[in-house]
Coordinates of C-alpha atoms in Angstrom, one line a residue:
M1298 CA 113.9 106.9 99.8
T1299 CA 112.3 108.0 103.0
A1300 CA 109.2 105.9 103.6
D1301 CA 107.0 108.8 104.6
F1302 CA 107.6 110.8 101.4
S1303 CA 104.4 111.8 99.6
F1304 CA 104.5 113.3 96.2
A1305 CA 102.6 116.5 95.1
P1306 CA 99.7 116.0 92.8
A1307 CA 101.1 117.5 89.6
T1308 CA 104.4 118.4 87.9
G1309 CA 106.1 118.7 84.5
V1310 CA 108.3 116.1 82.7
G1311 CA 111.3 118.3 82.0
S1312 CA 111.7 119.9 78.6
L1313 CA 110.1 123.2 77.6
P1314 CA 110.1 125.1 74.3
G1315 CA 112.3 128.1 73.6
G1316 CA 115.8 129.1 74.8
D1317 CA 115.2 131.6 77.6
A1318 CA 116.3 130.1 80.9
R1319 CA 114.6 132.7 83.1
E1320 CA 111.3 132.5 81.2
A1321 CA 111.4 128.7 81.5
A1322 CA 112.2 128.8 85.2
R1323 CA 109.3 131.3 85.7
T1324 CA 107.0 128.9 83.9
A1325 CA 108.1 125.8 85.8
T1326 CA 107.9 127.5 89.2
G1327 CA 104.8 129.5 88.5
S1328 CA 102.8 126.5 87.2
F1329 CA 103.6 124.2 90.2
E1330 CA 103.7 125.9 93.5
D1331 CA 104.5 122.7 95.3
F1332 CA 106.4 120.6 92.7
P1333 CA 108.4 122.7 90.2
F1334 CA 111.2 121.2 88.1
L1335 CA 114.5 122.3 86.6
P1336 CA 113.6 123.0 82.9
E1337 CA 115.5 121.7 79.9
L1338 CA 115.6 123.7 76.7
P1339 CA 116.8 121.5 73.9
A1340 CA 116.0 124.2 71.2
R1341 CA 119.3 125.9 72.2
G1342 CA 121.1 123.1 70.3
P1343 CA 123.7 120.4 71.1
G1344 CA 124.5 120.3 74.8
A1345 CA 121.0 121.4 75.7
D1346 CA 119.5 118.2 74.4
M1347 CA 118.9 115.5 76.9
I1348 CA 121.9 113.3 75.9
G1349 CA 124.3 116.3 75.7
R1350 CA 123.1 117.8 79.0
T1351 CA 123.6 114.5 80.9
A1352 CA 127.0 113.9 79.1
G1353 CA 128.1 117.2 80.5
M1354 CA 127.4 115.9 84.0
L1355 CA 129.7 112.8 83.6
V1356 CA 132.8 112.6 85.8
E1357 CA 136.1 111.7 84.0
L1358 CA 134.3 110.9 80.8
Y1359 CA 133.7 113.5 78.2
A1360 CA 131.6 113.6 75.0
R1361 CA 131.7 115.7 71.8
V1362 CA 129.3 116.1 68.9
E1363 CA 130.1 114.1 65.7
P1364 CA 127.9 114.0 62.6
S1365 CA 126.5 110.7 63.9
G1366 CA 125.8 111.9 67.4
W1367 CA 127.5 112.3 70.7
R1368 CA 130.8 110.4 71.0
I1369 CA 133.0 109.8 74.1
G1370 CA 136.4 111.5 73.8
D1371 CA 139.6 111.9 75.9
R1372 CA 139.2 115.4 77.3
P1373 CA 136.5 118.1 77.8
G1374 CA 136.1 120.2 74.7
R1375 CA 133.8 122.9 73.5
D1376 CA 130.7 120.7 73.6
T1377 CA 131.2 119.7 77.2
R1378 CA 131.8 123.3 78.2
R1379 CA 128.7 124.4 76.4
A1380 CA 126.5 121.7 78.1
R1381 CA 127.9 122.7 81.5
S1382 CA 127.4 126.4 80.8
W1383 CA 123.8 126.0 79.9
L1384 CA 123.1 123.8 82.9
G1385 CA 124.7 126.5 85.1
E1386 CA 122.5 129.1 83.4
D1387 CA 119.4 127.0 84.1
L1388 CA 120.4 126.5 87.7
D1389 CA 121.0 130.3 88.1
A1390 CA 117.5 131.0 86.8
L1391 CA 115.8 128.3 88.9
E1392 CA 117.6 129.6 92.0
E1393 CA 116.3 133.1 91.3
F1394 CA 112.7 131.9 91.3
T1395 CA 112.9 129.6 94.3
Q1396 CA 114.3 131.9 97.0
G1397 CA 113.0 130.6 100.3
Y1398 CA 111.3 127.6 98.6
G1399 CA 110.8 124.5 100.9
G1400 CA 108.7 122.0 98.9
Q1401 CA 109.5 119.3 96.4
L1402 CA 111.7 120.1 93.4
K1403 CA 112.4 117.7 90.5
V1404 CA 115.7 117.5 88.5
Q1405 CA 116.0 115.3 85.4
A1406 CA 118.9 113.4 83.8
V1407 CA 119.2 110.6 81.3
G1408 CA 119.4 107.1 82.9
P1409 CA 122.3 104.7 82.3
W1410 CA 120.7 102.5 79.7
T1411 CA 119.4 105.3 77.4
L1412 CA 122.8 107.0 77.7
A1413 CA 124.6 103.7 76.8
A1414 CA 122.3 103.3 73.8
A1415 CA 123.1 106.9 72.6
L1416 CA 126.8 107.7 73.4
E1417 CA 129.2 106.3 70.9
L1418 CA 132.6 104.8 71.7
R1419 CA 135.7 105.7 69.6
N1420 CA 134.9 103.0 67.1
G1421 CA 131.5 104.5 66.3
E1422 CA 129.5 101.8 68.0
V1423 CA 127.3 102.8 71.0
A1424 CA 128.6 102.1 74.6
L1425 CA 125.8 99.5 74.8
S1426 CA 128.0 97.2 72.6
D1427 CA 130.6 96.9 75.3
P1428 CA 129.7 95.7 78.9
G1429 CA 132.8 97.3 80.4
A1430 CA 131.9 100.6 78.8
C1431 CA 128.4 100.3 80.2
R1432 CA 129.8 99.8 83.7
D1433 CA 132.2 102.8 83.4
L1434 CA 129.4 105.0 82.0
A1435 CA 127.0 104.1 84.8
A1436 CA 129.7 104.7 87.5
S1437 CA 130.6 108.1 85.9
L1438 CA 126.9 109.0 85.7
A1439 CA 126.3 108.0 89.3
E1440 CA 129.1 110.3 90.5
G1441 CA 128.0 113.1 88.2
L1442 CA 124.5 112.9 89.5
R1443 CA 125.7 112.9 93.1
L1444 CA 127.6 116.2 92.4
H1445 CA 124.7 117.7 90.6
L1446 CA 122.3 117.0 93.4
E1447 CA 124.8 118.5 95.9
E1448 CA 124.9 121.6 93.7
V1449 CA 121.1 122.0 93.6
R1450 CA 120.9 121.4 97.3
R1451 CA 123.5 124.2 97.9
R1452 CA 121.6 126.6 95.7
I1453 CA 118.0 125.7 97.0
P1454 CA 118.7 124.4 100.5
G1455 CA 115.1 124.1 101.6
A1456 CA 113.9 122.0 98.7
Q1457 CA 113.1 118.3 98.9
L1458 CA 114.9 116.9 95.8
V1459 CA 113.3 114.4 93.5
L1460 CA 115.6 112.8 90.9
Q1461 CA 114.0 111.7 87.6
L1462 CA 115.9 109.3 85.3
D1463 CA 114.8 109.5 81.7
E1464 CA 114.9 106.0 80.1
P1465 CA 113.1 106.2 76.7
S1466 CA 115.4 103.5 75.2
L1467 CA 115.1 101.1 78.1
I1468 CA 112.6 98.8 76.3
A1469 CA 114.8 98.7 73.2
V1470 CA 117.8 97.8 75.3
L1471 CA 115.9 94.9 77.0
R1472 CA 114.6 93.6 73.7
G1473 CA 117.7 93.9 71.6
Q1474 CA 116.3 96.6 69.4
V1475 CA 119.1 99.2 69.5
K1476 CA 120.6 99.5 66.0
S1477 CA 124.3 99.1 65.3
A1478 CA 126.3 101.9 63.6
S1479 CA 125.7 100.3 60.2
G1480 CA 122.0 100.1 60.8
Y1481 CA 122.0 96.5 59.4
R1482 CA 121.9 94.7 62.7
T1483 CA 120.9 95.3 66.3
H1484 CA 122.9 95.0 69.6
R1485 CA 122.0 92.0 71.6
A1486 CA 119.5 92.4 74.4
V1487 CA 121.0 93.1 77.8
D1488 CA 120.2 90.6 80.6
R1489 CA 117.4 91.9 82.7
Q1490 CA 119.3 91.3 86.0
V1491 CA 122.2 93.4 84.7
V1492 CA 119.8 96.2 83.6
E1493 CA 118.1 96.1 87.1
A1494 CA 121.4 96.0 89.0
T1495 CA 122.8 99.0 87.1
L1496 CA 119.7 101.0 87.6
R1497 CA 119.7 100.1 91.3
D1498 CA 123.3 101.5 91.6
V1499 CA 122.3 104.8 89.9
V1500 CA 119.1 105.1 91.8
G1501 CA 121.0 104.6 95.0
V1502 CA 122.9 107.8 94.5
H1503 CA 119.9 109.7 95.8
A1504 CA 119.6 107.7 99.0
D1505 CA 117.9 110.5 101.0
G1506 CA 115.2 111.2 98.5
P1507 CA 112.9 109.5 95.9
V1508 CA 113.8 108.6 92.3
V1509 CA 111.3 108.6 89.4
V1510 CA 112.0 106.7 86.2
H1511 CA 110.4 108.2 83.2
S1512 CA 109.7 106.4 79.9
C1513 CA 107.2 107.4 77.3
A1514 CA 107.6 104.2 75.3
P1515 CA 105.1 101.3 75.3
D1516 CA 105.5 98.3 77.7
V1517 CA 107.2 100.1 80.5
P1518 CA 108.8 97.4 82.8
F1519 CA 107.1 98.5 86.0
A1520 CA 108.1 95.5 88.1
L1521 CA 111.8 95.8 87.1
L1522 CA 111.9 99.5 87.9
R1523 CA 110.2 98.9 91.3
R1524 CA 112.8 96.2 92.2
A1525 CA 115.6 98.7 91.1
G1526 CA 114.4 101.1 93.8
A1527 CA 112.3 103.6 91.8
A1528 CA 109.7 105.2 94.1
A1529 CA 107.7 106.3 91.1
V1530 CA 107.3 105.5 87.4
S1531 CA 106.5 108.2 84.9
F1532 CA 104.8 107.1 81.7
D1533 CA 102.6 108.1 78.8
F1534 CA 99.1 107.0 80.0
S1535 CA 97.8 106.7 76.4
L1536 CA 100.2 103.8 75.7
L1537 CA 98.8 101.6 78.5
T1538 CA 96.9 98.5 77.5
E1539 CA 94.9 96.1 79.7
R1540 CA 97.9 93.8 79.6
D1541 CA 99.5 96.3 82.0
D1542 CA 96.7 96.1 84.5
D1543 CA 98.3 93.5 86.8
V1544 CA 101.7 95.1 87.1
I1545 CA 100.1 98.5 87.7
G1546 CA 97.9 97.1 90.4
E1547 CA 100.9 95.5 92.1
A1548 CA 102.8 98.7 91.8
V1549 CA 100.1 100.8 93.4
E1550 CA 99.5 98.3 96.2
G1551 CA 103.3 98.2 96.8
G1552 CA 103.4 101.9 97.3
T1553 CA 104.9 102.9 93.9
R1554 CA 103.7 106.4 92.8
L1555 CA 102.3 106.7 89.2
F1556 CA 103.3 109.8 87.3
A1557 CA 100.5 109.5 84.8
G1558 CA 101.2 111.4 81.6
V1559 CA 97.6 112.4 80.5
V1560 CA 98.1 115.8 78.9
P1561 CA 99.4 115.7 75.2
G1562 CA 102.9 117.0 74.8
T1563 CA 102.3 118.9 71.5
D1564 CA 99.7 121.6 70.6
T1565 CA 96.2 120.3 70.5
A1566 CA 92.8 121.2 71.9
L1567 CA 92.6 120.2 75.5
S1568 CA 89.5 118.6 77.0
D1569 CA 88.1 119.8 80.3
P1570 CA 90.4 118.7 83.2
A1571 CA 88.0 116.0 84.4
G1572 CA 88.0 114.5 80.9
S1573 CA 91.8 114.4 80.9
V1574 CA 91.8 112.0 83.9
M1575 CA 88.8 110.0 83.0
G1576 CA 91.1 107.1 81.8
V1577 CA 92.8 107.1 85.2
R1578 CA 89.5 106.7 87.0
T1579 CA 88.4 104.0 84.6
L1580 CA 91.7 102.1 85.2
W1581 CA 91.1 102.4 89.0
R1582 CA 87.7 100.9 88.7
R1583 CA 89.0 98.1 86.4
L1584 CA 91.7 97.3 89.0
G1585 CA 89.2 97.3 91.9
L1586 CA 91.3 99.9 93.8
H1587 CA 89.8 102.2 96.4
P1588 CA 88.9 105.6 94.8
G1589 CA 90.3 107.3 97.9
L1590 CA 93.8 106.0 96.9
L1591 CA 93.8 108.0 93.7
A1592 CA 95.2 111.3 94.9
E1593 CA 97.7 109.4 97.1
A1594 CA 98.9 107.2 94.2
V1595 CA 98.9 109.5 91.1
T1596 CA 100.8 112.6 90.1
V1597 CA 99.5 114.2 86.9
T1598 CA 102.0 115.2 84.2
P1599 CA 102.2 115.8 80.5
A1600 CA 102.6 112.7 78.4
C1601 CA 106.2 113.6 77.6
G1602 CA 108.4 116.6 77.5
L1603 CA 107.0 119.8 76.0
A1604 CA 110.0 120.9 73.8
G1605 CA 108.0 120.4 70.6
A1606 CA 105.0 122.5 71.8
S1607 CA 104.5 126.3 71.4
P1608 CA 105.3 128.4 74.5
G1609 CA 101.6 129.3 74.9
Y1610 CA 100.5 125.6 74.7
A1611 CA 103.3 124.5 77.1
R1612 CA 102.0 127.0 79.8
K1613 CA 98.5 125.9 79.2
A1614 CA 99.4 122.2 79.4
L1615 CA 101.2 122.6 82.7
A1616 CA 98.2 124.6 84.2
H1617 CA 95.9 121.9 82.9
C1618 CA 97.9 119.2 84.8
V1619 CA 97.2 121.1 88.1
Q1620 CA 93.5 121.4 87.3
A1621 CA 93.3 117.7 86.3
A1622 CA 95.0 116.7 89.5
R1623 CA 92.5 118.8 91.5
S1624 CA 89.7 117.1 89.7
L1625 CA 91.0 113.6 90.6
A1626 CA 91.3 114.7 94.3
D1627 CA 87.9 116.3 94.4
N1628 CA 86.0 113.6 92.5
P1629 CA 87.9 110.3 92.7
E1630 CA 84.9 108.3 91.5

């Protein structure tokens, strides 16, 4: 990552409701003038979901839908073609709404460990059960992401690309909580150094830009992600506890950006924008950090993807992120 990269104050997480690529691109670019994102529309079905979409990016590995989930197969089939077609449709729409754009642009994909915990091998067990399969999957993902970033760069040449890796299963992988196919046992925990090294390899694909790792699970391993090269960590702010104070303080002081998910991801009544970031200000005071650092260290986002929200609420939530970020910048104390 370039050392002088500074993130914009607000963006989305990734998924939006509905199935209209142009409407989603209009929402993502219209809500964030300086940090739009490539929307994901899982409501379209298999191949538009986060696992299927990323499986479609893999190089020399292919996946198909089985009753139990996504399974690695020998050749690209209908499900791979569908995933790639939808991604192409989403890129077409984003390209249309970003003509001449020169700011930050975020693209998302599932990270290597959540992918390994979700994609099944031929025997029905997930790739996580086989260290060799995990290595192959991570290498295939890294090459697929490199090609994907090249494609986005070609379509939107002025954009500063930010890569987000979605790792909702990372904590379960580290703790040995990923269930086996039978459901009666769990796969053993993966060594933290192996987890970190694999993430570092995938993060390294985007050498000329920053990588954000997103996890809306409790106990996000901030220190591990920082060591793996993440420039920013995206998380559900409501899941933080005071136990996280030290690692967050260290992260901020080490220059890691916090993507604070403070706006609920499903329909609810929203507080005023200042109220949405009150917890962030409280955390800052508790950590003894300088209030002037707030706008430099925090990007405001929804708590998680917005696929489960109504279209009206999704638009409102994204606009609310921008207003809440402005409140943080104007009144850091």
